[in-house]
CSV table of C-alpha atoms in Angstrom, one decimal:
chain,number,residue,atom,x,y,z
H,1,MET,CA,120.6,109.4,85.4
H,2,ASP,CA,122.5,106.4,86.8
H,3,ILE,CA,121.7,106.3,90.6
H,4,SER,CA,119.1,107.9,92.8
H,5,ILE,CA,120.2,108.2,96.4
H,6,ILE,CA,117.1,108.2,98.6
H,7,ILE,CA,117.4,109.4,102.2
H,8,PRO,CA,114.4,109.3,104.6
H,9,TYR,CA,114.7,111.9,107.3
H,10,TYR,CA,113.1,111.8,110.8
H,11,LYS,CA,114.2,114.1,113.6
H,12,GLY,CA,117.8,113.8,112.5
H,13,LYS,CA,119.3,117.2,112.9
H,14,LYS,CA,122.4,115.8,114.5
H,15,TYR,CA,123.1,113.8,111.3
H,16,LEU,CA,122.8,116.6,108.8
H,17,ASP,CA,126.4,117.7,109.0
H,18,ARG,CA,127.6,114.1,108.5
H,19,ILE,CA,125.3,113.6,105.5
H,20,GLU,CA,126.6,116.8,103.9
H,21,ARG,CA,130.2,115.9,104.5
H,22,ASN,CA,129.7,112.4,103.1
H,23,LEU,CA,128.1,113.8,99.9
H,24,LYS,CA,130.7,116.6,99.5
H,25,GLU,CA,133.6,114.2,99.9
H,26,TYR,CA,132.4,112.5,96.7
H,27,ILE,CA,131.3,115.4,94.6
H,28,PHE,CA,134.4,117.6,95.2
H,29,ASN,CA,137.1,114.9,95.5
H,30,ILE,CA,139.2,115.1,92.4
H,31,ASP,CA,140.5,111.5,93.0
H,32,PHE,CA,137.2,110.1,92.1
H,33,LYS,CA,136.7,109.3,88.4
H,34,HIS,CA,133.0,110.0,88.5
H,35,ARG,CA,131.9,107.3,86.2
H,36,VAL,CA,128.4,107.5,87.5
H,37,SER,CA,125.8,110.3,87.5
H,38,PHE,CA,123.5,110.5,90.5
H,39,GLU,CA,120.7,112.6,92.2
H,40,ILE,CA,120.0,112.9,95.9
H,41,ILE,CA,116.4,112.9,97.2
H,42,MET,CA,115.6,113.5,100.9
H,43,ILE,CA,112.2,112.9,102.3
H,44,ASN,CA,111.3,114.8,105.5
H,45,ASP,CA,109.0,112.6,107.6
H,46,SER,CA,109.1,114.9,110.6
H,47,PRO,CA,106.9,117.9,109.5
H,48,SER,CA,106.6,119.1,113.1
H,49,GLU,CA,110.4,119.7,113.1
H,50,PRO,CA,111.6,122.3,110.5
H,51,LEU,CA,114.4,120.9,108.3
H,52,GLU,CA,117.1,123.5,108.0
H,53,LEU,CA,119.4,122.7,105.1
H,54,THR,CA,122.6,124.5,104.2
H,55,GLU,CA,122.8,126.4,101.0
H,56,TRP,CA,124.9,123.6,99.5
H,57,MET,CA,122.3,121.0,100.5
H,58,LYS,CA,119.5,123.1,99.0
H,59,SER,CA,121.4,123.2,95.7
H,60,ASN,CA,122.3,119.5,95.6
H,61,ILE,CA,119.4,117.7,97.3
H,62,ARG,CA,115.8,117.5,96.1
H,63,LEU,CA,113.6,117.7,99.2
H,64,ILE,CA,110.2,116.1,99.6
H,65,ASN,CA,108.1,117.0,102.7
H,66,ASN,CA,105.5,114.6,104.0
H,67,GLU,CA,102.5,116.5,105.3
H,68,VAL,CA,102.2,114.2,108.3
H,69,ASN,CA,104.5,111.5,109.7
H,70,LYS,CA,104.1,108.4,107.5
H,71,GLY,CA,107.0,106.1,108.5
H,72,ILE,CA,110.1,105.0,106.7
H,73,HIS,CA,108.5,102.6,104.2
H,74,TYR,CA,106.2,105.3,102.9
H,75,SER,CA,109.1,107.8,102.7
H,76,ARG,CA,111.2,105.4,100.8
H,77,VAL,CA,108.4,104.8,98.3
H,78,GLU,CA,107.8,108.5,97.9
H,79,GLY,CA,111.5,109.0,97.1
H,80,LEU,CA,111.3,106.1,94.6
H,81,LYS,CA,108.4,107.7,92.8
H,82,ALA,CA,110.4,110.9,92.4
H,83,ALA,CA,113.6,109.1,91.3
H,84,HIS,CA,115.0,109.3,87.8
H,85,GLY,CA,117.9,106.9,88.2
H,86,LYS,CA,118.2,103.5,86.6
H,87,TYR,CA,119.4,102.2,90.0
H,88,ILE,CA,118.3,103.0,93.6
H,89,GLN,CA,120.6,103.4,96.6
H,90,PHE,CA,118.6,103.8,99.8
H,91,MET,CA,120.5,105.5,102.6
H,92,ASP,CA,119.4,105.9,106.2
H,93,GLN,CA,120.1,109.3,107.8
H,94,ASP,CA,122.6,107.9,110.4
H,95,ASP,CA,124.6,106.0,107.8
H,96,SER,CA,127.3,106.8,105.2
H,97,ILE,CA,128.1,105.6,101.8
H,98,ASN,CA,131.6,105.0,100.3
H,99,PHE,CA,130.9,106.4,96.9
H,100,LYS,CA,134.1,105.1,95.4
H,101,GLU,CA,133.2,101.6,96.2
H,102,LEU,CA,129.6,102.2,95.0
H,103,GLU,CA,131.0,103.2,91.6
H,104,ILE,CA,132.7,99.8,91.4
H,105,SER,CA,129.4,98.0,92.3
H,106,PHE,CA,127.6,100.1,89.7
H,107,LEU,CA,130.0,99.1,86.9
H,108,LYS,CA,129.6,95.4,87.9
H,109,MET,CA,125.9,95.7,88.0
H,110,ASN,CA,125.7,97.2,84.5
H,111,LYS,CA,128.0,94.5,83.1
H,112,LEU,CA,126.2,91.6,84.7
H,113,ASN,CA,122.7,92.9,84.2
H,114,ILE,CA,121.4,91.8,87.7
H,115,ASP,CA,118.6,93.1,89.9
H,116,VAL,CA,120.3,93.6,93.3
H,117,ILE,CA,123.9,93.9,94.3
H,118,ILE,CA,124.4,93.2,98.1
H,119,ASN,CA,127.5,95.1,99.1
H,120,ASN,CA,129.5,94.5,102.2
H,121,GLY,CA,129.6,97.1,104.9
H,122,LYS,CA,131.1,97.8,108.3
H,123,PHE,CA,130.1,99.0,111.7
H,124,GLU,CA,132.3,101.7,113.3
H,125,PHE,CA,131.9,101.5,117.0
H,126,PHE,CA,131.9,104.3,119.6
H,127,ASP,CA,135.2,102.9,121.0
H,128,GLY,CA,137.0,103.5,117.7
H,129,THR,CA,137.0,99.9,116.5
H,130,SER,CA,135.2,98.6,113.4
H,131,ALA,CA,134.1,95.3,111.9
H,132,GLU,CA,132.9,94.2,108.5
H,133,ILE,CA,129.4,92.7,108.4
H,134,TYR,CA,130.3,89.6,106.3
H,135,THR,CA,133.6,88.0,107.2
H,136,THR,CA,133.3,84.4,106.0
H,137,SER,CA,132.9,83.0,102.5
H,138,SER,CA,129.9,81.0,103.8
H,139,TYR,CA,128.1,84.1,105.0
H,140,LYS,CA,128.8,85.9,101.7
H,141,LYS,CA,127.3,83.0,99.8
H,142,SER,CA,124.3,82.7,102.1
H,143,VAL,CA,123.0,86.3,101.6
H,144,VAL,CA,121.8,85.5,98.0
H,145,ILE,CA,119.8,82.4,98.9
H,146,GLU,CA,116.0,82.9,99.5
H,147,SER,CA,115.6,79.9,101.9
H,148,ASN,CA,117.9,81.6,104.4
H,149,TYR,CA,115.5,84.5,104.7
H,150,LEU,CA,112.7,82.1,105.4
H,151,ASN,CA,114.5,79.9,107.8
H,152,ILE,CA,116.9,82.2,109.6
H,153,ARG,CA,116.2,85.9,109.3
H,154,ASP,CA,116.8,88.9,107.1
H,155,LEU,CA,120.5,88.6,106.3
H,156,ILE,CA,120.8,92.1,104.9
H,157,ILE,CA,121.5,94.4,107.8
H,158,SER,CA,120.4,97.6,106.0
H,159,PRO,CA,119.0,98.5,102.5
H,160,GLY,CA,122.0,100.9,102.4
H,161,GLN,CA,124.1,97.8,101.5
H,162,CYS,CA,122.2,97.3,98.3
H,163,LEU,CA,122.2,98.8,94.8
H,164,ILE,CA,118.8,98.0,93.2
H,165,LYS,CA,117.6,98.2,89.7
H,166,LYS,CA,114.6,100.5,89.9
H,167,SER,CA,112.5,98.6,87.4
H,168,SER,CA,112.9,95.4,89.4
H,169,ILE,CA,111.4,96.7,92.6
H,170,PRO,CA,108.0,95.0,93.0
H,171,GLU,CA,104.8,97.0,92.7
H,172,ALA,CA,103.5,95.1,95.7
H,173,TRP,CA,106.2,96.7,97.8
H,174,GLN,CA,105.3,100.1,96.5
H,175,ASN,CA,101.5,99.7,97.0
H,176,ASN,CA,101.4,97.9,100.3
H,177,ILE,CA,102.9,100.3,102.8
H,178,MET,CA,103.9,98.9,106.2
H,179,HIS,CA,102.5,100.9,109.1
H,180,VAL,CA,105.0,99.6,111.7
H,181,SER,CA,108.6,100.5,110.9
H,182,GLY,CA,111.4,98.0,111.1
H,183,THR,CA,111.0,95.3,108.4
H,184,ASP,CA,109.9,97.0,105.2
H,185,ASP,CA,113.3,96.1,103.7
H,186,TYR,CA,112.8,92.5,104.7
H,187,LEU,CA,109.5,92.7,102.8
H,188,LEU,CA,111.3,94.0,99.8
H,189,TRP,CA,113.8,91.2,99.6
H,190,LEU,CA,111.2,88.5,100.1
H,191,LEU,CA,109.0,89.9,97.3
H,192,MET,CA,112.0,90.2,95.0
H,193,PHE,CA,113.2,86.6,95.7
H,194,ASN,CA,109.7,85.4,95.0
H,195,GLU,CA,109.8,87.1,91.6
H,196,ASN,CA,113.1,85.3,90.9
H,197,ARG,CA,115.1,88.5,90.8
H,198,LEU,CA,118.8,88.0,90.5
H,199,PHE,CA,120.8,88.8,93.6
H,200,LYS,CA,124.6,89.0,93.7
H,201,PHE,CA,127.0,89.6,96.5
H,202,CYS,CA,129.8,92.1,96.0
H,203,ASP,CA,132.6,92.4,98.6
H,204,ASN,CA,132.9,96.2,98.4
H,205,VAL,CA,132.5,98.0,101.7
H,206,VAL,CA,129.9,100.5,100.5
H,207,TYR,CA,127.7,100.8,103.6
H,208,ILE,CA,129.0,102.4,106.8
H,209,HIS,CA,127.1,102.6,110.1
H,210,LYS,CA,128.6,104.6,113.0
H,211,ASN,CA,127.3,103.2,116.2
H,212,SER,CA,127.1,105.8,119.1
H,213,GLY,CA,126.5,103.2,121.8
H,214,GLU,CA,123.0,104.6,122.4
H,215,ASN,CA,120.9,102.0,120.6
H,216,LEU,CA,121.8,98.9,122.5
H,217,SER,CA,118.5,97.4,123.4
H,218,LEU,CA,115.9,95.7,121.3
H,219,ASP,CA,112.3,96.8,121.5
H,220,ILE,CA,110.6,93.4,121.5
H,221,GLU,CA,107.1,94.7,121.2
H,222,ASN,CA,107.9,96.9,118.2
H,223,TRP,CA,109.8,94.0,116.6
H,224,LYS,CA,106.8,91.7,117.0
H,225,GLU,CA,104.3,94.3,115.6
H,226,SER,CA,106.6,94.9,112.7
H,227,LEU,CA,106.9,91.1,111.9
H,228,ASP,CA,103.1,90.8,112.2
H,229,ASP,CA,102.8,93.7,109.7
H,230,LEU,CA,105.3,92.0,107.4
H,231,GLU,CA,103.3,88.8,107.4
H,232,TYR,CA,100.0,90.6,106.7
H,233,ASN,CA,101.5,92.5,103.8
H,234,LEU,CA,102.8,89.3,102.3
H,235,SER,CA,99.3,87.7,102.8
H,236,ILE,CA,97.6,90.3,100.6
H,237,VAL,CA,100.0,89.9,97.7
H,238,PRO,CA,98.0,87.6,95.3
H,239,ASN,CA,100.9,85.5,94.0
H,240,TYR,CA,102.9,85.2,97.2
H,241,PRO,CA,102.9,81.5,98.3
H,242,ALA,CA,101.0,80.6,101.5
H,243,ASN,CA,103.6,78.0,102.4
H,244,LYS,CA,106.3,80.7,102.5
H,245,ILE,CA,104.2,82.8,104.8
H,246,ARG,CA,103.6,79.8,107.1
H,247,ARG,CA,107.3,79.1,107.2
H,248,LEU,CA,108.1,82.7,107.9
H,249,HIS,CA,105.5,82.8,110.7
H,250,ARG,CA,107.1,79.8,112.4
H,251,VAL,CA,110.5,81.4,112.2
H,252,ASN,CA,109.2,84.7,113.6
H,253,LEU,CA,107.5,83.0,116.5
H,254,TYR,CA,110.6,81.0,117.2
H,255,LYS,CA,112.9,84.1,117.1
H,256,LEU,CA,110.5,85.9,119.5
H,257,ALA,CA,110.6,83.0,121.9
H,258,LEU,CA,114.4,83.0,121.9
H,259,ALA,CA,114.3,86.7,122.8
H,260,ASN,CA,112.3,85.8,125.9
H,261,ASP,CA,114.3,86.0,129.1
H,262,ASN,CA,112.7,82.7,130.3
H,263,ARG,CA,115.2,79.9,129.8
H,264,THR,CA,112.5,77.2,130.0
H,265,THR,CA,110.5,78.9,127.3
H,266,LYS,CA,113.6,79.0,125.1
H,267,ILE,CA,114.3,75.3,125.6
H,268,ILE,CA,110.6,74.2,125.0
H,269,GLU,CA,110.3,76.3,121.8
H,270,SER,CA,113.6,75.0,120.5
H,271,MET,CA,112.5,71.4,121.0
H,272,LYS,CA,109.2,72.1,119.2
H,273,ASN,CA,111.2,73.6,116.3
H,274,ILE,CA,114.1,71.3,116.2
H,275,ASP,CA,114.5,71.7,112.4
H,276,LEU,CA,114.9,75.5,112.8
H,277,LEU,CA,117.2,75.0,115.8
H,278,ILE,CA,119.5,72.9,113.7
H,279,ILE,CA,119.5,75.3,110.8
H,280,ASN,CA,120.2,78.3,112.9
H,281,VAL,CA,122.9,76.6,115.0
H,282,ILE,CA,124.7,75.5,111.9
H,283,PHE,CA,124.5,79.0,110.5
H,284,ARG,CA,125.9,80.5,113.7
H,285,ILE,CA,128.8,78.0,113.8
H,286,ARG,CA,129.7,78.7,110.2
H,287,ASN,CA,129.4,82.5,110.5
H,288,GLY,CA,130.3,83.4,114.0
H,289,SER,CA,128.3,85.3,116.6
H,290,PHE,CA,128.9,88.9,115.3
H,291,ALA,CA,126.3,88.6,112.6
H,292,VAL,CA,123.8,87.3,115.0
H,293,LYS,CA,124.6,90.0,117.5
H,294,ILE,CA,123.9,92.7,115.0
H,295,ARG,CA,120.5,91.4,113.8
H,296,ASN,CA,119.5,90.6,117.4
H,297,GLY,CA,119.1,94.3,118.0
H,298,ASN,CA,122.4,95.7,119.3
H,299,PHE,CA,122.4,98.1,116.4
H,300,THR,CA,119.2,99.7,115.1
H,301,ALA,CA,118.7,102.5,112.7
H,302,SER,CA,117.4,105.6,114.4
H,303,ASN,CA,114.4,106.0,112.0
H,304,LYS,CA,113.3,102.3,111.9
């Protein structure tokens, strides 16, 4: 088996038709060369809501049911445990995958023998417009550099952008489950960078997120709790450097301060963290405001 597609599901009835269409488009489209074999695993994390699959989905999707709601990190790991593929493609229930582009990334990954390919992606907005996530050469280069994840933020919008070698996924990510959803993918990248896993950017538009216009506000409290959970899980990994956690803690506090509506607070915290201010301003100048807008919460996965 080449690729295991893992889809956590949480109260997402309205997305089931789109998931089925997305998968069928690939499987039955004769224009595809099908140079990759794959399996589809869906993890139902909403046991109180019966998951009604069509006959086609029952025949083509392996379903795992969580006995109680466990969150997206737990669900992804359960899917990973059941996966037979050499590579893992996580997919959120409200996203789509361009399988033709995924095939190209798969062939590159096999040839280069790397651990993670970060693909490009695009957001399709409710007004009919769309925009790619990474539009500048600087941004594309920055996503494979660990220091940016410790000084700026998680530069990967969604794990759906990434094709990951299964054997390269750290045991610490599988064993230390985050209880607050939102940053388990950030935890994964930080752990993989720390283990010197090889990341490469691929300019294929594999990941597609259709924005409905509904998720336009950032839940600051949930974000803070998730970041605290992230830092805690890093702290209990025996070989994860304390200096990286301290750096990440500073960045998280700074970002939370910038999300505050109080302008005075923003100015004071920026002056206290002048090095972070400079790094982030330079990044924004080089890469534009769209990338910042996305990660600041204007687009959030429905089950994160």
